[in-house]
Amino acid sequence: LRLRSGIAEAVKVALIKDADFFDFIMTNADKLANRDMDIMERLIYRCSQLHLEHIAGSGDPFEMGSSRPLDFGHWAAHKLEHLTNYSLRHGEAVAIGIALDTTYSYLTGQLLQSQWQRVLSTLNKLGFTLYVSALTEQLDQLDHPHCLFRGLTEFREHLGGKLTITLLEGIGQGIEVHQVDLSLYRDAILMLQDWELLH
């Protein structure tokens, strides 16, 4: 399970930083799902490199500001862990968060449909479920503690300052945004529900 958590984090960093690394993960998804240790070693090495490059080059090594691109997919992941009483492990929640923010990026016109499909298919091949019922519970009651969208407010409060989340404007290209369209996020959740039924 820790390996799966690490793989989800590797997908995250590849999507926001390195298209070639994402291609490597996509090509080797079956081997990673079957715990091929040679491929896993290469994954860990590249993931570590990208994290180090980010820390060294970001000008904010201790993440004191409100910008944390390496938290891609995490606003929903943290809320889902809480909503499922942590029966959903961190890596599984991150995979769903990545799928959700990737789908939202597609719906805002920043990703091509083919790119969106590649990301979700890769997550599936890696063995991740991309929809759980906690995504849709109390979704229309924004003040309800079990509403997923409360996770956006909690994420902003956790970071301090204004809301800053990372989306995708291409595979390997993260972009920071400071506001979101909740109706599009609802559509993104329904698309994940449909995707899970069909795959």
PDB file of C-alpha atoms in Angstrom:
ATOM      1  CA  LEU A   1       0.000   0.000   0.000  1.00  0.00           C
ATOM      2  CA  ARG A   2       2.911   2.348   0.632  1.00  0.00           C
ATOM      3  CA  LEU A   3       4.188   1.580  -2.854  1.00  0.00           C
ATOM      4  CA  ARG A   4       0.814   2.580  -4.292  1.00  0.00           C
ATOM      5  CA  SER A   5       0.959   5.808  -2.302  1.00  0.00           C
ATOM      6  CA  GLY A   6       4.386   6.528  -3.759  1.00  0.00           C
ATOM      7  CA  ILE A   7       3.158   5.796  -7.270  1.00  0.00           C
ATOM      8  CA  ALA A   8       0.260   8.264  -6.858  1.00  0.00           C
ATOM      9  CA  GLU A   9       2.721  10.939  -5.717  1.00  0.00           C
ATOM     10  CA  ALA A  10       4.944  10.166  -8.736  1.00  0.00           C
ATOM     11  CA  VAL A  11       1.992  10.574 -11.130  1.00  0.00           C
ATOM     12  CA  LYS A  12       1.246  13.908  -9.454  1.00  0.00           C
ATOM     13  CA  VAL A  13       4.751  15.317  -9.857  1.00  0.00           C
ATOM     14  CA  ALA A  14       5.015  14.000 -13.441  1.00  0.00           C
ATOM     15  CA  LEU A  15       1.754  15.686 -14.431  1.00  0.00           C
ATOM     16  CA  ILE A  16       2.777  19.103 -13.145  1.00  0.00           C
ATOM     17  CA  LYS A  17       6.497  18.981 -13.981  1.00  0.00           C
ATOM     18  CA  ASP A  18       7.596  16.406 -16.587  1.00  0.00           C
ATOM     19  CA  ALA A  19       5.639  15.042 -19.562  1.00  0.00           C
ATOM     20  CA  ASP A  20       8.389  12.518 -20.389  1.00  0.00           C
ATOM     21  CA  PHE A  21       8.208  11.110 -16.871  1.00  0.00           C
ATOM     22  CA  PHE A  22       4.432  10.768 -17.224  1.00  0.00           C
ATOM     23  CA  ASP A  23       4.982   8.881 -20.506  1.00  0.00           C
ATOM     24  CA  PHE A  24       7.376   6.558 -18.648  1.00  0.00           C
ATOM     25  CA  ILE A  25       4.724   5.895 -15.984  1.00  0.00           C
ATOM     26  CA  MET A  26       2.012   5.376 -18.601  1.00  0.00           C
ATOM     27  CA  THR A  27       4.183   2.953 -20.621  1.00  0.00           C
ATOM     28  CA  ASN A  28       5.150   0.995 -17.504  1.00  0.00           C
ATOM     29  CA  ALA A  29       1.824   1.163 -15.643  1.00  0.00           C
ATOM     30  CA  ASP A  30       1.256  -2.607 -15.750  1.00  0.00           C
ATOM     31  CA  LYS A  31       4.785  -3.285 -14.477  1.00  0.00           C
ATOM     32  CA  LEU A  32       4.373  -0.736 -11.698  1.00  0.00           C
ATOM     33  CA  ALA A  33       1.031  -2.268 -10.706  1.00  0.00           C
ATOM     34  CA  ASN A  34       2.815  -5.642 -10.514  1.00  0.00           C
ATOM     35  CA  ARG A  35       5.646  -4.158  -8.404  1.00  0.00           C
ATOM     36  CA  ASP A  36       8.475  -4.513 -10.899  1.00  0.00           C
ATOM     37  CA  MET A  37      11.311  -3.313  -8.667  1.00  0.00           C
ATOM     38  CA  ASP A  38      13.614  -2.160 -11.484  1.00  0.00           C
ATOM     39  CA  ILE A  39      10.894   0.117 -12.879  1.00  0.00           C
ATOM     40  CA  MET A  40       9.942   1.175  -9.345  1.00  0.00           C
ATOM     41  CA  GLU A  41      13.552   2.195  -8.625  1.00  0.00           C
ATOM     42  CA  ARG A  42      13.641   4.354 -11.757  1.00  0.00           C
ATOM     43  CA  LEU A  43      10.310   5.897 -10.748  1.00  0.00           C
ATOM     44  CA  ILE A  44      11.554   6.733  -7.235  1.00  0.00           C
ATOM     45  CA  TYR A  45      14.807   8.183  -8.570  1.00  0.00           C
ATOM     46  CA  ARG A  46      13.117  10.521 -11.072  1.00  0.00           C
ATOM     47  CA  CYS A  47      10.430  11.518  -8.587  1.00  0.00           C
ATOM     48  CA  SER A  48      13.112  12.422  -6.022  1.00  0.00           C
ATOM     49  CA  GLN A  49      15.018  14.434  -8.648  1.00  0.00           C
ATOM     50  CA  LEU A  50      11.914  16.446  -9.514  1.00  0.00           C
ATOM     51  CA  HIS A  51      11.138  17.123  -5.855  1.00  0.00           C
ATOM     52  CA  LEU A  52      14.708  18.275  -5.216  1.00  0.00           C
ATOM     53  CA  GLU A  53      14.705  20.507  -8.298  1.00  0.00           C
ATOM     54  CA  HIS A  54      11.444  22.061  -7.122  1.00  0.00           C
ATOM     55  CA  ILE A  55      12.702  22.668  -3.585  1.00  0.00           C
ATOM     56  CA  ALA A  56      16.028  24.079  -4.815  1.00  0.00           C
ATOM     57  CA  GLY A  57      14.523  26.282  -7.516  1.00  0.00           C
ATOM     58  CA  SER A  58      11.204  27.459  -6.096  1.00  0.00           C
ATOM     59  CA  GLY A  59      12.581  30.255  -3.917  1.00  0.00           C
ATOM     60  CA  ASP A  60      10.260  28.937  -1.167  1.00  0.00           C
ATOM     61  CA  PRO A  61      11.939  25.731   0.068  1.00  0.00           C
ATOM     62  CA  PHE A  62       9.928  25.595   3.311  1.00  0.00           C
ATOM     63  CA  GLU A  63       6.629  26.365   1.541  1.00  0.00           C
ATOM     64  CA  MET A  64       5.905  29.395   3.688  1.00  0.00           C
ATOM     65  CA  GLY A  65       3.773  31.027   0.984  1.00  0.00           C
ATOM     66  CA  SER A  66       0.333  30.036  -0.293  1.00  0.00           C
ATOM     67  CA  SER A  67       1.766  28.450  -3.455  1.00  0.00           C
ATOM     68  CA  ARG A  68       2.369  24.699  -3.249  1.00  0.00           C
ATOM     69  CA  PRO A  69       2.317  23.162  -6.723  1.00  0.00           C
ATOM     70  CA  LEU A  70       3.328  19.781  -5.315  1.00  0.00           C
ATOM     71  CA  ASP A  71      -0.086  19.686  -3.614  1.00  0.00           C
ATOM     72  CA  PHE A  72      -1.791  19.016  -6.994  1.00  0.00           C
ATOM     73  CA  GLY A  73      -4.860  16.861  -6.316  1.00  0.00           C
ATOM     74  CA  HIS A  74      -4.489  17.221  -2.564  1.00  0.00           C
ATOM     75  CA  TRP A  75      -7.343  19.570  -1.638  1.00  0.00           C
ATOM     76  CA  ALA A  76      -9.839  16.816  -2.483  1.00  0.00           C
ATOM     77  CA  ALA A  77      -7.550  14.025  -1.246  1.00  0.00           C
ATOM     78  CA  HIS A  78      -7.302  15.438   2.281  1.00  0.00           C
ATOM     79  CA  LYS A  79     -11.075  15.927   2.467  1.00  0.00           C
ATOM     80  CA  LEU A  80     -11.779  12.419   1.108  1.00  0.00           C
ATOM     81  CA  GLU A  81      -9.488  10.834   3.686  1.00  0.00           C
ATOM     82  CA  HIS A  82     -11.444  12.638   6.405  1.00  0.00           C
ATOM     83  CA  LEU A  83     -14.876  11.852   4.883  1.00  0.00           C
ATOM     84  CA  THR A  84     -14.075   8.130   4.671  1.00  0.00           C
ATOM     85  CA  ASN A  85     -12.660   8.015   8.223  1.00  0.00           C
ATOM     86  CA  TYR A  86      -9.303   7.183   6.623  1.00  0.00           C
ATOM     87  CA  SER A  87     -10.546   3.896   5.133  1.00  0.00           C
ATOM     88  CA  LEU A  88      -9.327   5.538   1.919  1.00  0.00           C
ATOM     89  CA  ARG A  89      -5.550   5.556   2.195  1.00  0.00           C
ATOM     90  CA  HIS A  90      -3.539   8.633   1.259  1.00  0.00           C
ATOM     91  CA  GLY A  91      -2.328   7.320  -2.114  1.00  0.00           C
ATOM     92  CA  GLU A  92      -5.826   6.204  -3.094  1.00  0.00           C
ATOM     93  CA  ALA A  93      -7.239   9.600  -2.109  1.00  0.00           C
ATOM     94  CA  VAL A  94      -4.463  11.407  -4.016  1.00  0.00           C
ATOM     95  CA  ALA A  95      -5.230   9.351  -7.149  1.00  0.00           C
ATOM     96  CA  ILE A  96      -8.889  10.423  -6.956  1.00  0.00           C
ATOM     97  CA  GLY A  97      -7.850  14.032  -6.312  1.00  0.00           C
ATOM     98  CA  ILE A  98      -5.555  13.929  -9.350  1.00  0.00           C
ATOM     99  CA  ALA A  99      -8.349  12.450 -11.479  1.00  0.00           C
ATOM    100  CA  LEU A 100     -10.773  15.129 -10.265  1.00  0.00           C
ATOM    101  CA  ASP A 101      -8.448  18.081 -10.876  1.00  0.00           C
ATOM    102  CA  THR A 102      -7.408  16.627 -14.254  1.00  0.00           C
ATOM    103  CA  THR A 103     -11.074  16.297 -15.243  1.00  0.00           C
ATOM    104  CA  TYR A 104     -11.764  19.857 -14.090  1.00  0.00           C
ATOM    105  CA  SER A 105      -8.753  21.057 -16.122  1.00  0.00           C
ATOM    106  CA  TYR A 106     -10.248  19.296 -19.158  1.00  0.00           C
ATOM    107  CA  LEU A 107     -13.665  20.894 -18.579  1.00  0.00           C
ATOM    108  CA  THR A 108     -12.104  24.373 -18.367  1.00  0.00           C
ATOM    109  CA  GLY A 109     -10.547  23.809 -21.803  1.00  0.00           C
ATOM    110  CA  GLN A 110      -6.957  23.574 -20.610  1.00  0.00           C
ATOM    111  CA  LEU A 111      -6.503  19.877 -21.463  1.00  0.00           C
ATOM    112  CA  LEU A 112      -7.371  17.955 -24.604  1.00  0.00           C
ATOM    113  CA  GLN A 113      -9.827  15.081 -24.266  1.00  0.00           C
ATOM    114  CA  SER A 114      -7.062  12.674 -25.328  1.00  0.00           C
ATOM    115  CA  GLN A 115      -4.796  13.986 -22.538  1.00  0.00           C
ATOM    116  CA  TRP A 116      -7.582  13.657 -19.973  1.00  0.00           C
ATOM    117  CA  GLN A 117      -8.226  10.074 -21.084  1.00  0.00           C
ATOM    118  CA  ARG A 118      -4.509   9.198 -20.901  1.00  0.00           C
ATOM    119  CA  VAL A 119      -4.301  10.374 -17.298  1.00  0.00           C
ATOM    120  CA  LEU A 120      -7.405   8.513 -16.120  1.00  0.00           C
ATOM    121  CA  SER A 121      -6.498   5.347 -18.051  1.00  0.00           C
ATOM    122  CA  THR A 122      -3.012   5.376 -16.533  1.00  0.00           C
ATOM    123  CA  LEU A 123      -4.416   5.738 -13.010  1.00  0.00           C
ATOM    124  CA  ASN A 124      -6.760   2.805 -13.705  1.00  0.00           C
ATOM    125  CA  LYS A 125      -3.904   0.658 -15.036  1.00  0.00           C
ATOM    126  CA  LEU A 126      -1.967   1.414 -11.869  1.00  0.00           C
ATOM    127  CA  GLY A 127      -4.868  -0.114  -9.934  1.00  0.00           C
ATOM    128  CA  PHE A 128      -6.559   2.995  -8.580  1.00  0.00           C
ATOM    129  CA  THR A 129     -10.310   3.472  -8.173  1.00  0.00           C
ATOM    130  CA  LEU A 130     -11.286   6.952  -9.375  1.00  0.00           C
ATOM    131  CA  TYR A 131     -14.690   7.387  -7.746  1.00  0.00           C
ATOM    132  CA  VAL A 132     -16.027   6.856  -4.232  1.00  0.00           C
ATOM    133  CA  SER A 133     -19.479   7.823  -2.966  1.00  0.00           C
ATOM    134  CA  ALA A 134     -17.983  10.385  -0.552  1.00  0.00           C
ATOM    135  CA  LEU A 135     -17.360  12.583  -3.622  1.00  0.00           C
ATOM    136  CA  THR A 136     -21.072  13.196  -4.125  1.00  0.00           C
ATOM    137  CA  GLU A 137     -22.485  13.152  -0.577  1.00  0.00           C
ATOM    138  CA  GLN A 138     -23.972  16.508   0.517  1.00  0.00           C
ATOM    139  CA  LEU A 139     -22.532  18.137  -2.613  1.00  0.00           C
ATOM    140  CA  ASP A 140     -25.347  20.695  -2.859  1.00  0.00           C
ATOM    141  CA  GLN A 141     -25.054  21.718   0.799  1.00  0.00           C
ATOM    142  CA  LEU A 142     -21.890  23.806   0.825  1.00  0.00           C
ATOM    143  CA  ASP A 143     -22.021  24.383   4.592  1.00  0.00           C
ATOM    144  CA  HIS A 144     -22.410  20.695   5.421  1.00  0.00           C
ATOM    145  CA  PRO A 145     -19.250  19.260   7.028  1.00  0.00           C
ATOM    146  CA  HIS A 146     -19.474  16.252   4.690  1.00  0.00           C
ATOM    147  CA  CYS A 147     -19.553  18.350   1.516  1.00  0.00           C
ATOM    148  CA  LEU A 148     -16.401  17.748  -0.539  1.00  0.00           C
ATOM    149  CA  PHE A 149     -16.235  21.433  -1.465  1.00  0.00           C
ATOM    150  CA  ARG A 150     -15.594  22.297   2.189  1.00  0.00           C
ATOM    151  CA  GLY A 151     -12.179  20.850   1.372  1.00  0.00           C
ATOM    152  CA  LEU A 152     -11.384  23.950  -0.713  1.00  0.00           C
ATOM    153  CA  THR A 153     -11.956  26.261   2.260  1.00  0.00           C
ATOM    154  CA  GLU A 154     -10.032  23.944   4.576  1.00  0.00           C
ATOM    155  CA  PHE A 155      -7.162  23.756   2.069  1.00  0.00           C
ATOM    156  CA  ARG A 156      -7.004  27.570   1.828  1.00  0.00           C
ATOM    157  CA  GLU A 157      -7.043  27.885   5.624  1.00  0.00           C
ATOM    158  CA  HIS A 158      -4.308  25.244   5.909  1.00  0.00           C
ATOM    159  CA  LEU A 159      -2.044  27.138   3.487  1.00  0.00           C
ATOM    160  CA  GLY A 160      -3.014  30.604   4.680  1.00  0.00           C
ATOM    161  CA  GLY A 161      -3.769  33.517   2.365  1.00  0.00           C
ATOM    162  CA  LYS A 162      -5.908  33.237  -0.744  1.00  0.00           C
ATOM    163  CA  LEU A 163      -6.995  29.970  -2.324  1.00  0.00           C
ATOM    164  CA  THR A 164      -4.228  28.589  -4.540  1.00  0.00           C
ATOM    165  CA  ILE A 165      -4.632  25.248  -6.254  1.00  0.00           C
ATOM    166  CA  THR A 166      -2.662  23.702  -9.087  1.00  0.00           C
ATOM    167  CA  LEU A 167      -4.425  22.526 -12.239  1.00  0.00           C
ATOM    168  CA  LEU A 168      -3.055  21.323 -15.580  1.00  0.00           C
ATOM    169  CA  GLU A 169      -2.670  23.247 -18.821  1.00  0.00           C
ATOM    170  CA  GLY A 170      -1.012  20.256 -20.444  1.00  0.00           C
ATOM    171  CA  ILE A 171       0.665  17.055 -19.347  1.00  0.00           C
ATOM    172  CA  GLY A 172       3.798  18.141 -17.515  1.00  0.00           C
ATOM    173  CA  GLN A 173       2.483  21.703 -17.135  1.00  0.00           C
ATOM    174  CA  GLY A 174       0.959  22.792 -13.845  1.00  0.00           C
ATOM    175  CA  ILE A 175      -0.789  26.150 -13.549  1.00  0.00           C
ATOM    176  CA  GLU A 176      -1.909  27.899 -10.372  1.00  0.00           C
ATOM    177  CA  VAL A 177      -5.444  29.266 -10.061  1.00  0.00           C
ATOM    178  CA  HIS A 178      -7.065  31.265  -7.279  1.00  0.00           C
ATOM    179  CA  GLN A 179     -10.732  30.647  -7.980  1.00  0.00           C
ATOM    180  CA  VAL A 180     -12.790  27.726  -9.240  1.00  0.00           C
ATOM    181  CA  ASP A 181     -16.224  27.080 -10.735  1.00  0.00           C
ATOM    182  CA  LEU A 182     -18.075  24.696  -8.410  1.00  0.00           C
ATOM    183  CA  SER A 183     -20.653  23.785 -11.058  1.00  0.00           C
ATOM    184  CA  LEU A 184     -17.823  22.588 -13.317  1.00  0.00           C
ATOM    185  CA  TYR A 185     -16.353  20.659 -10.394  1.00  0.00           C
ATOM    186  CA  ARG A 186     -19.773  18.995  -9.942  1.00  0.00           C
ATOM    187  CA  ASP A 187     -19.678  18.026 -13.617  1.00  0.00           C
ATOM    188  CA  ALA A 188     -16.144  16.691 -13.147  1.00  0.00           C
ATOM    189  CA  ILE A 189     -17.299  14.493 -10.249  1.00  0.00           C
ATOM    190  CA  LEU A 190     -20.180  13.103 -12.334  1.00  0.00           C
ATOM    191  CA  MET A 191     -17.725  12.386 -15.165  1.00  0.00           C
ATOM    192  CA  LEU A 192     -15.551  10.403 -12.750  1.00  0.00           C
ATOM    193  CA  GLN A 193     -18.618   8.470 -11.617  1.00  0.00           C
ATOM    194  CA  ASP A 194     -19.462   7.657 -15.257  1.00  0.00           C
ATOM    195  CA  TRP A 195     -15.826   6.795 -16.030  1.00  0.00           C
ATOM    196  CA  GLU A 196     -15.725   4.342 -13.125  1.00  0.00           C
ATOM    197  CA  LEU A 197     -18.900   2.629 -14.373  1.00  0.00           C
ATOM    198  CA  LEU A 198     -17.475   2.230 -17.884  1.00  0.00           C
ATOM    199  CA  HIS A 199     -13.947   1.133 -16.966  1.00  0.00           C
TER     200      HIS A 199
END
